[in-house]
Coordinates of C-alpha atoms and ligand atoms in Angstrom, one line a residue:
M1 CA -80.5 -18.8 -27.6
S2 CA -83.4 -20.9 -26.3
E3 CA -83.5 -21.5 -22.6
P4 CA -83.3 -25.2 -21.6
L5 CA -86.6 -26.4 -20.1
V6 CA -86.7 -30.0 -19.0
I7 CA -90.0 -31.9 -18.2
V8 CA -89.7 -35.0 -16.1
G9 CA -92.5 -37.5 -16.9
N10 CA -94.0 -38.1 -20.3
G11 CA -97.6 -38.5 -19.3
M12 CA -100.8 -36.6 -20.0
A13 CA -99.9 -33.4 -18.1
A14 CA -96.5 -33.2 -19.9
A15 CA -98.0 -33.7 -23.3
R16 CA -100.6 -31.0 -22.7
L17 CA -97.9 -28.6 -21.3
V18 CA -95.8 -29.0 -24.5
D19 CA -98.9 -28.4 -26.6
E20 CA -99.7 -25.2 -24.7
L21 CA -96.1 -24.0 -24.7
A22 CA -95.9 -24.5 -28.5
K23 CA -98.9 -22.1 -28.8
T24 CA -97.7 -19.5 -26.3
A25 CA -93.9 -19.5 -26.1
L26 CA -92.7 -21.0 -29.4
G27 CA -88.9 -20.8 -29.7
R28 CA -88.4 -19.4 -26.2
Y29 CA -87.4 -22.8 -24.7
A30 CA -85.4 -25.8 -25.9
I31 CA -87.7 -28.4 -24.4
A32 CA -86.6 -31.9 -23.4
V33 CA -89.1 -34.5 -22.0
I34 CA -87.8 -37.4 -20.1
G35 CA -90.1 -40.3 -19.3
D36 CA -89.6 -43.7 -17.8
E37 CA -92.4 -45.5 -19.7
P38 CA -91.0 -47.2 -22.9
R39 CA -93.4 -45.5 -25.3
L40 CA -94.6 -42.1 -26.5
A41 CA -97.2 -40.3 -24.2
Y42 CA -100.6 -41.9 -24.4
N43 CA -104.1 -41.3 -23.1
R44 CA -104.0 -43.1 -19.8
V45 CA -107.8 -42.7 -19.4
L46 CA -108.2 -45.0 -22.4
L47 CA -106.3 -47.9 -20.8
S48 CA -109.7 -49.0 -19.5
S49 CA -111.0 -49.3 -23.1
V50 CA -107.8 -51.2 -24.1
L51 CA -108.4 -53.6 -21.3
A52 CA -112.1 -54.0 -22.3
G53 CA -111.0 -54.7 -25.9
E54 CA -112.7 -51.6 -27.2
T55 CA -109.6 -49.8 -28.3
G56 CA -106.2 -50.9 -29.6
S57 CA -103.1 -50.1 -27.5
H58 CA -101.5 -48.1 -30.4
D59 CA -104.7 -46.1 -30.9
I60 CA -104.3 -44.3 -27.5
Q61 CA -101.1 -42.5 -28.3
L62 CA -101.6 -38.7 -27.7
K63 CA -99.3 -37.4 -30.4
P64 CA -97.3 -39.1 -33.2
A65 CA -93.5 -39.0 -33.1
D66 CA -93.3 -36.3 -35.8
W67 CA -95.6 -34.0 -33.7
W68 CA -92.9 -33.9 -31.1
R69 CA -90.1 -33.5 -33.7
D70 CA -91.9 -30.7 -35.4
R71 CA -92.0 -28.7 -32.2
G72 CA -88.2 -29.3 -31.6
V73 CA -88.8 -31.4 -28.5
T74 CA -86.0 -33.7 -27.4
L75 CA -87.7 -36.9 -26.3
K76 CA -86.1 -39.5 -24.0
Y77 CA -88.4 -42.3 -23.1
G78 CA -87.7 -45.5 -21.3
C79 CA -85.4 -43.6 -18.9
A80 CA -86.1 -42.6 -15.3
V81 CA -84.7 -39.5 -13.8
T82 CA -83.0 -40.5 -10.5
E83 CA -81.7 -37.3 -9.0
I84 CA -82.2 -33.5 -9.2
D85 CA -79.4 -31.2 -8.2
V86 CA -81.2 -28.0 -7.5
G87 CA -78.1 -25.9 -7.0
R88 CA -76.3 -27.1 -10.1
R89 CA -79.5 -27.1 -12.2
E90 CA -78.8 -30.7 -13.3
L91 CA -80.6 -34.0 -13.5
K92 CA -79.3 -37.5 -13.4
I93 CA -80.9 -40.2 -15.5
A94 CA -80.8 -43.9 -14.7
N95 CA -78.2 -44.6 -17.3
E96 CA -75.8 -42.1 -15.6
E97 CA -76.4 -39.4 -18.2
S98 CA -76.7 -35.8 -16.9
V99 CA -79.0 -33.2 -18.3
T100 CA -78.8 -29.5 -17.4
F101 CA -81.8 -27.2 -17.1
S102 CA -82.6 -23.6 -16.6
K103 CA -86.2 -24.4 -15.8
L104 CA -87.6 -27.7 -14.7
V105 CA -91.2 -29.1 -14.6
L106 CA -92.0 -32.2 -12.6
A107 CA -94.9 -34.1 -14.1
T108 CA -94.3 -37.5 -12.5
G109 CA -97.9 -38.5 -11.9
S110 CA -98.9 -41.1 -9.3
A111 CA -98.2 -44.7 -8.4
P112 CA -100.9 -47.2 -7.3
L113 CA -101.1 -48.0 -3.6
R114 CA -100.4 -51.5 -2.6
L115 CA -102.3 -52.5 0.6
N116 CA -100.0 -53.2 3.5
V117 CA -101.4 -56.7 4.2
P118 CA -99.7 -60.1 4.5
G119 CA -99.2 -61.7 1.1
A120 CA -99.2 -58.4 -0.8
E121 CA -95.8 -59.3 -2.2
L122 CA -96.8 -62.7 -3.6
A123 CA -96.6 -63.5 -7.3
G124 CA -99.9 -62.8 -8.9
V125 CA -100.6 -59.5 -7.1
H126 CA -100.8 -56.6 -9.7
T127 CA -101.8 -53.0 -10.2
F128 CA -103.6 -51.1 -13.0
R129 CA -101.7 -47.9 -14.0
D130 CA -99.9 -48.2 -17.3
S131 CA -99.9 -50.1 -20.5
R132 CA -97.6 -52.8 -19.2
D133 CA -100.1 -53.5 -16.5
V134 CA -102.9 -53.8 -19.2
D135 CA -100.8 -56.3 -21.2
L136 CA -100.5 -58.4 -18.1
L137 CA -104.1 -58.2 -17.1
L138 CA -105.1 -59.2 -20.6
T139 CA -102.9 -62.3 -20.3
L140 CA -104.7 -63.2 -17.0
A141 CA -108.1 -62.8 -18.6
A142 CA -107.2 -64.8 -21.7
A143 CA -106.2 -67.7 -19.4
K144 CA -109.6 -67.3 -17.5
K145 CA -107.8 -66.8 -14.2
R146 CA -110.0 -66.1 -11.2
V147 CA -109.3 -62.5 -10.2
V148 CA -110.1 -60.5 -7.1
V149 CA -110.0 -56.7 -7.6
V150 CA -109.5 -54.8 -4.4
G151 CA -111.1 -51.3 -4.6
G152 CA -114.5 -50.1 -5.7
G153 CA -113.6 -46.7 -7.0
L154 CA -113.2 -45.8 -10.7
L155 CA -110.0 -47.8 -11.3
G156 CA -111.3 -50.9 -9.5
L157 CA -114.5 -50.9 -11.5
E158 CA -112.7 -50.3 -14.8
A159 CA -110.2 -53.2 -14.0
A160 CA -113.1 -55.5 -13.0
Y161 CA -115.2 -54.6 -16.1
G162 CA -112.3 -55.1 -18.5
L163 CA -111.3 -58.4 -17.0
A164 CA -114.8 -59.7 -16.9
K165 CA -115.4 -58.7 -20.5
A166 CA -112.3 -60.5 -21.5
G167 CA -113.6 -63.7 -19.8
A168 CA -112.1 -63.8 -16.3
P169 CA -114.4 -64.6 -13.3
V170 CA -114.1 -61.4 -11.2
T171 CA -114.9 -60.6 -7.6
L172 CA -114.6 -56.9 -6.6
I173 CA -114.2 -56.2 -2.9
H174 CA -114.7 -52.7 -1.5
L175 CA -114.1 -51.4 2.0
M176 CA -116.9 -48.9 2.0
D177 CA -120.7 -49.5 2.0
R178 CA -121.1 -48.2 -1.5
L179 CA -119.1 -48.0 -4.8
M180 CA -117.3 -44.8 -5.8
E181 CA -118.2 -43.0 -2.6
R182 CA -116.0 -40.1 -3.6
Q183 CA -118.1 -39.4 -6.6
L184 CA -121.6 -40.8 -5.9
D185 CA -124.3 -40.6 -3.2
A186 CA -125.9 -43.8 -1.9
P187 CA -128.8 -44.1 -4.4
A188 CA -126.5 -43.5 -7.4
A189 CA -124.0 -46.0 -6.1
A190 CA -126.7 -48.6 -5.6
L191 CA -127.9 -48.1 -9.2
L192 CA -124.4 -48.4 -10.5
K193 CA -123.9 -51.7 -8.6
S194 CA -127.1 -53.0 -10.0
L195 CA -125.9 -52.1 -13.5
V196 CA -122.4 -53.6 -13.2
E197 CA -123.3 -56.9 -11.5
P198 CA -125.1 -58.3 -14.6
R199 CA -121.8 -57.7 -16.5
G200 CA -120.1 -60.6 -14.7
I201 CA -118.7 -58.8 -11.7
K202 CA -119.5 -60.0 -8.2
V203 CA -119.5 -57.0 -5.9
L204 CA -118.8 -57.3 -2.1
L205 CA -119.3 -54.1 0.0
D206 CA -118.1 -53.5 3.6
A207 CA -115.3 -56.0 2.7
N208 CA -111.9 -55.4 4.3
T209 CA -109.0 -57.3 3.0
A210 CA -107.1 -59.1 5.8
R211 CA -104.5 -61.1 3.8
I212 CA -103.6 -62.5 0.5
L213 CA -103.4 -66.3 0.8
G214 CA -100.8 -68.4 -0.9
D215 CA -97.4 -69.8 -0.5
R216 CA -95.4 -68.3 -3.4
R217 CA -98.3 -67.4 -5.6
V218 CA -101.8 -66.0 -4.9
E219 CA -104.3 -68.7 -4.0
G220 CA -107.0 -66.6 -2.4
V221 CA -108.1 -63.6 -0.3
E222 CA -109.2 -63.5 3.3
L223 CA -111.4 -60.7 4.6
T224 CA -111.3 -59.4 8.2
D225 CA -114.7 -61.0 8.9
G226 CA -113.2 -64.4 8.0
R227 CA -114.7 -64.9 4.6
R228 CA -112.3 -66.5 2.1
F229 CA -112.3 -66.5 -1.7
D230 CA -110.2 -68.6 -4.1
A231 CA -108.2 -66.5 -6.6
D232 CA -105.3 -66.9 -9.0
A233 CA -104.6 -63.1 -9.1
V234 CA -105.3 -60.0 -7.1
I235 CA -105.4 -56.5 -8.5
F236 CA -104.9 -53.6 -6.1
A237 CA -106.9 -50.6 -7.2
A238 CA -107.4 -49.0 -3.9
G239 CA -105.9 -45.6 -4.5
I240 CA -102.9 -43.7 -5.7
R241 CA -100.0 -41.9 -4.2
P242 CA -98.3 -38.9 -5.9
N243 CA -94.7 -39.6 -7.1
I244 CA -92.8 -37.2 -4.9
A245 CA -89.6 -39.1 -4.0
L246 CA -87.5 -37.3 -6.6
A247 CA -88.6 -33.8 -5.4
K248 CA -88.3 -34.8 -1.7
E249 CA -84.7 -36.1 -2.1
A250 CA -83.8 -32.9 -3.8
G251 CA -85.0 -30.9 -0.8
I252 CA -88.1 -29.5 -2.7
P253 CA -90.9 -29.0 -0.2
V254 CA -93.5 -31.8 -0.3
N255 CA -96.5 -32.9 1.6
R256 CA -98.8 -35.6 0.1
G257 CA -97.8 -34.1 -3.3
I258 CA -95.1 -31.6 -4.4
I259 CA -96.3 -28.3 -3.0
V260 CA -96.9 -25.6 -5.6
D261 CA -98.1 -22.0 -5.5
D262 CA -100.7 -20.4 -7.8
C263 CA -98.1 -20.2 -10.6
L264 CA -97.4 -24.0 -10.2
Q265 CA -94.0 -23.1 -8.9
T266 CA -92.5 -25.4 -6.2
G267 CA -90.5 -24.1 -3.2
A268 CA -87.5 -24.1 -5.4
P269 CA -87.3 -21.1 -7.8
G270 CA -87.6 -22.0 -11.5
I271 CA -88.8 -25.6 -10.6
F272 CA -92.5 -26.3 -11.3
A273 CA -94.9 -29.2 -10.8
L274 CA -98.2 -30.1 -12.3
G275 CA -100.7 -33.0 -12.7
E276 CA -101.2 -35.7 -10.2
C277 CA -97.8 -35.2 -8.5
A278 CA -98.6 -31.6 -7.5
E279 CA -100.4 -30.4 -4.4
H280 CA -102.1 -27.0 -4.8
R281 CA -103.7 -25.4 -1.7
G282 CA -103.7 -28.8 0.0
I283 CA -105.3 -30.7 -2.9
C284 CA -103.8 -33.4 -5.1
Y285 CA -106.1 -33.9 -8.0
G286 CA -106.5 -37.5 -9.4
L287 CA -108.2 -36.5 -12.6
V288 CA -107.0 -35.3 -16.0
E289 CA -109.0 -32.1 -16.3
P290 CA -107.2 -30.3 -13.4
A291 CA -103.9 -31.3 -14.9
Y292 CA -104.9 -29.7 -18.2
E293 CA -106.0 -26.5 -16.5
Q294 CA -102.7 -26.4 -14.7
A295 CA -100.8 -26.9 -18.0
R296 CA -102.6 -23.9 -19.5
V297 CA -101.7 -21.7 -16.6
L298 CA -98.1 -22.9 -16.4
A299 CA -97.5 -22.4 -20.1
R300 CA -98.8 -18.8 -19.9
H301 CA -96.6 -18.2 -16.9
L302 CA -93.5 -19.7 -18.6
A303 CA -94.3 -17.4 -21.6
G304 CA -94.0 -14.4 -19.3
R305 CA -97.7 -13.6 -19.0
T306 CA -99.7 -13.2 -15.9
S307 CA -101.6 -16.3 -15.1
V308 CA -102.9 -17.8 -11.9
Y309 CA -104.3 -21.2 -11.1
D310 CA -106.9 -21.0 -8.3
G311 CA -107.9 -24.6 -8.2
S312 CA -110.4 -26.7 -10.2
V313 CA -114.0 -27.6 -9.6
V314 CA -113.6 -31.3 -9.6
A315 CA -115.8 -33.0 -12.1
A316 CA -115.7 -36.6 -13.2
N317 CA -117.3 -37.5 -16.5
L318 CA -116.7 -41.2 -16.7
K319 CA -117.8 -44.4 -18.4
V320 CA -117.6 -46.8 -15.5
S321 CA -117.8 -50.5 -16.6
G322 CA -119.8 -49.3 -19.6
V323 CA -122.2 -47.1 -17.5
R324 CA -122.0 -43.3 -18.0
V325 CA -121.5 -41.5 -14.7
F326 CA -121.0 -37.8 -14.0
S327 CA -120.3 -36.1 -10.7
A328 CA -119.3 -32.6 -9.9
G329 CA -119.0 -30.2 -7.0
D330 CA -120.6 -30.8 -3.6
F331 CA -123.0 -33.6 -4.4
L332 CA -123.9 -34.6 -0.9
D333 CA -126.9 -33.0 1.0
G334 CA -125.9 -30.5 3.6
E335 CA -127.9 -28.5 6.1
S336 CA -127.7 -25.4 4.0
S337 CA -128.5 -27.1 0.7
E338 CA -131.5 -28.7 -1.0
S339 CA -131.5 -31.3 -3.7
I340 CA -133.8 -32.2 -6.7
V341 CA -133.7 -35.9 -7.6
L342 CA -135.1 -37.8 -10.6
S343 CA -134.7 -41.5 -10.3
D344 CA -135.8 -44.1 -12.8
V345 CA -134.1 -47.3 -11.7
R346 CA -135.8 -49.5 -14.4
R347 CA -134.3 -47.3 -17.1
G348 CA -131.0 -47.1 -15.3
T349 CA -131.2 -43.4 -14.8
Y350 CA -130.5 -41.2 -11.8
K351 CA -130.1 -37.5 -11.6
K352 CA -129.5 -35.3 -8.6
L353 CA -128.9 -31.6 -8.6
V354 CA -127.8 -29.8 -5.4
I355 CA -128.6 -26.1 -4.8
A356 CA -127.1 -23.9 -2.1
D357 CA -127.5 -20.2 -1.8
G358 CA -129.6 -20.0 -5.0
R359 CA -126.8 -21.6 -7.1
L360 CA -126.2 -25.0 -8.5
T361 CA -123.3 -26.4 -6.4
G362 CA -123.2 -30.1 -7.3
A363 CA -124.6 -32.7 -9.6
V364 CA -124.6 -36.5 -9.9
L365 CA -125.9 -38.2 -13.1
V366 CA -126.0 -42.0 -13.8
G367 CA -127.1 -43.3 -17.2
D368 CA -128.2 -40.1 -18.9
V369 CA -125.2 -37.7 -18.8
G370 CA -126.2 -35.7 -21.9
D371 CA -126.4 -32.4 -20.0
A372 CA -123.3 -32.9 -17.9
S373 CA -121.3 -30.1 -19.4
W374 CA -124.2 -27.6 -19.0
Y375 CA -124.5 -28.5 -15.3
L376 CA -120.8 -28.1 -15.0
E377 CA -120.9 -24.7 -16.6
L378 CA -123.6 -23.6 -14.2
I379 CA -121.6 -24.9 -11.2
R380 CA -118.4 -23.2 -12.4
G381 CA -120.2 -20.0 -13.4
R382 CA -121.8 -19.8 -9.9
D383 CA -124.9 -18.5 -11.8
R384 CA -128.2 -17.9 -9.9
V385 CA -130.6 -20.6 -10.9
A386 CA -134.0 -19.4 -9.4
R387 CA -135.4 -18.6 -12.9
I388 CA -134.6 -22.1 -14.3
R389 CA -135.0 -24.1 -11.1
K390 CA -138.2 -25.9 -12.1
D391 CA -136.9 -26.9 -15.5
M392 CA -133.2 -27.5 -15.2
M393 CA -133.6 -31.1 -14.1
F394 CA -134.9 -31.9 -17.6
G395 CA -131.8 -30.5 -19.3
R396 CA -130.6 -27.5 -21.3
A397 CA -132.9 -27.9 -24.3
A398 CA -136.0 -28.2 -22.1
T399 CA -135.0 -25.3 -20.0
E400 CA -134.3 -23.0 -23.0
M401 CA -137.6 -24.1 -24.6
A402 CA -139.5 -23.3 -21.4
A403 CA -137.8 -19.9 -21.1
A404 CA -138.7 -19.0 -24.7
A405 CA -142.3 -20.0 -24.4
Ligands
FAD1 C1 -107.0 -46.9 -15.9 C2 -107.1 -45.5 -15.6 C3 -108.3 -44.8 -16.0 C4 -108.5 -43.5 -15.7 N1 -109.6 -42.9 -16.0 C5 -109.8 -41.6 -15.8 C6 -111.0 -40.9 -16.2 O1 -111.9 -41.5 -16.7 N2 -111.1 -39.5 -16.1 C7 -110.0 -38.8 -15.5 O2 -110.1 -37.6 -15.4 N3 -108.9 -39.4 -15.1 C8 -108.7 -40.8 -15.2 N4 -107.6 -41.4 -14.9 C9 -106.5 -40.6 -14.2 C10 -105.7 -39.9 -15.3 O3 -105.1 -40.8 -16.2 C11 -104.6 -39.1 -14.6 O4 -105.2 -38.1 -13.8 C12 -103.6 -38.4 -15.6 O5 -103.0 -39.4 -16.4 C13 -102.6 -37.6 -14.8 O6 -101.6 -37.1 -15.7 P1 -100.1 -36.9 -15.2 O7 -99.3 -36.5 -16.4 O8 -100.1 -36.1 -14.0 O9 -99.6 -38.4 -14.7 P2 -99.3 -39.6 -15.7 O10 -100.2 -39.6 -16.9 O11 -99.3 -40.8 -14.8 O12 -97.8 -39.4 -16.2 C14 -96.7 -39.4 -15.4 C15 -95.5 -40.0 -16.1 O13 -94.3 -39.7 -15.4 C16 -93.5 -40.9 -15.4 N5 -92.5 -40.8 -14.4 C17 -92.7 -40.9 -13.0 N6 -91.6 -40.7 -12.3 C18 -90.6 -40.6 -13.3 C19 -89.2 -40.4 -13.2 N7 -88.5 -40.3 -12.1 N8 -88.5 -40.2 -14.4 C20 -89.2 -40.2 -15.6 N9 -90.5 -40.4 -15.7 C21 -91.2 -40.6 -14.6 C22 -94.6 -42.0 -15.2 O14 -94.0 -43.3 -15.6 C23 -95.6 -41.5 -16.2 O15 -95.4 -42.0 -17.5 C24 -107.4 -42.7 -15.1 C25 -106.2 -43.4 -14.8 C26 -106.1 -44.7 -15.0 C27 -104.8 -45.4 -14.6

């Protein structure tokens, strides 16, 4: 008889895990997936395109209903798991139903952070995480509401771009002195700012939110330096927090995320975690690629094969407000590294390659990202680059041509 395996969360990591399990452990498990969003798993990354009107909401579904059915997966969506009883190997669902498991996988993702400032609870304050949020933001934009987006990382920029494209006047305020400081160095961030501002987004840097103004509804935003802006709505896009409450209440060890070992197992035997809710060697990843690598390892482990996850080289290959951006590895200059930079601001292109100990260790590309996957291969492969050093800035084709000449 198949062993009951329950996955909590029906997001990107869960869908990829089922896909991998179907390839490696077909028939071994009776799989049930329980998710609280009221629809089949979808590509969350594409919510930005839905908001920007470039993709339809139904086109982002990861797998059709019969794909799940054909793999014998029991799907429960629109229901939240409220409790895990580790000893009795049982889950409780919001509707009081109980589900037993032999093995359990937590794939609960993250929740957007809401700033702890006065006014944060007012009507008109929203976040940008799921398809319900997108529906709401599209309504705001259609009504030409004045929107302040708090946060100049990927999510904030995507929210600002989508809203501006849909017709809303948008101000984006960011605490730091540059946009996307976790992925970009200062020149790349300055170029990005110059490319997004003509798209109808007013960008304010070094801007710290003091309070949201309004009586019952949002009427504006005040910064700590006293500046005030009128607004009908505020979107918090200033970070995420892994969803760990379920694990924590069940006594499963957590830190910022649910702590997992190199097999993605939590501190409770037979209970695993992956994706944005998991913390591996002190790191909670906020991108989809590490979640997919974890899914591959966990599926192999659940199939009884030896498989170890030893972390991911973080790479972001993004389209930010319509501008292509790639960032991987250690992209900031250090004492023991050197960098090669090619900057053509008029053409909207910036490339920086960082070399340490004779190897490519980091890269930032804005505008022209055609060779991103090659640079990532070089970083991940830890290849020595002395032979190609003078050509590699110009991309793979130019480097191979120079080598063949
Ligand atoms: C707008 C946007 C743009 C993004 N763009 C990029 C990008 O360009 N590149 C990139 O790499 N990453 C991007 N990301 C991040 C990427 O989407 C996430 O890294 C990825 O979705 C993580 O997958 P996950 O399965 O861990 O979490 P999720 O996809 O969030 O899935 C978790 C699911 O679990 C459900 N859940 C939580 N608690 C419970 C419970 N108690 N019971 C039942 N269900 C529960 C949640 O509702 C959710 O459906 C973006 C995210 C957003 C929001």
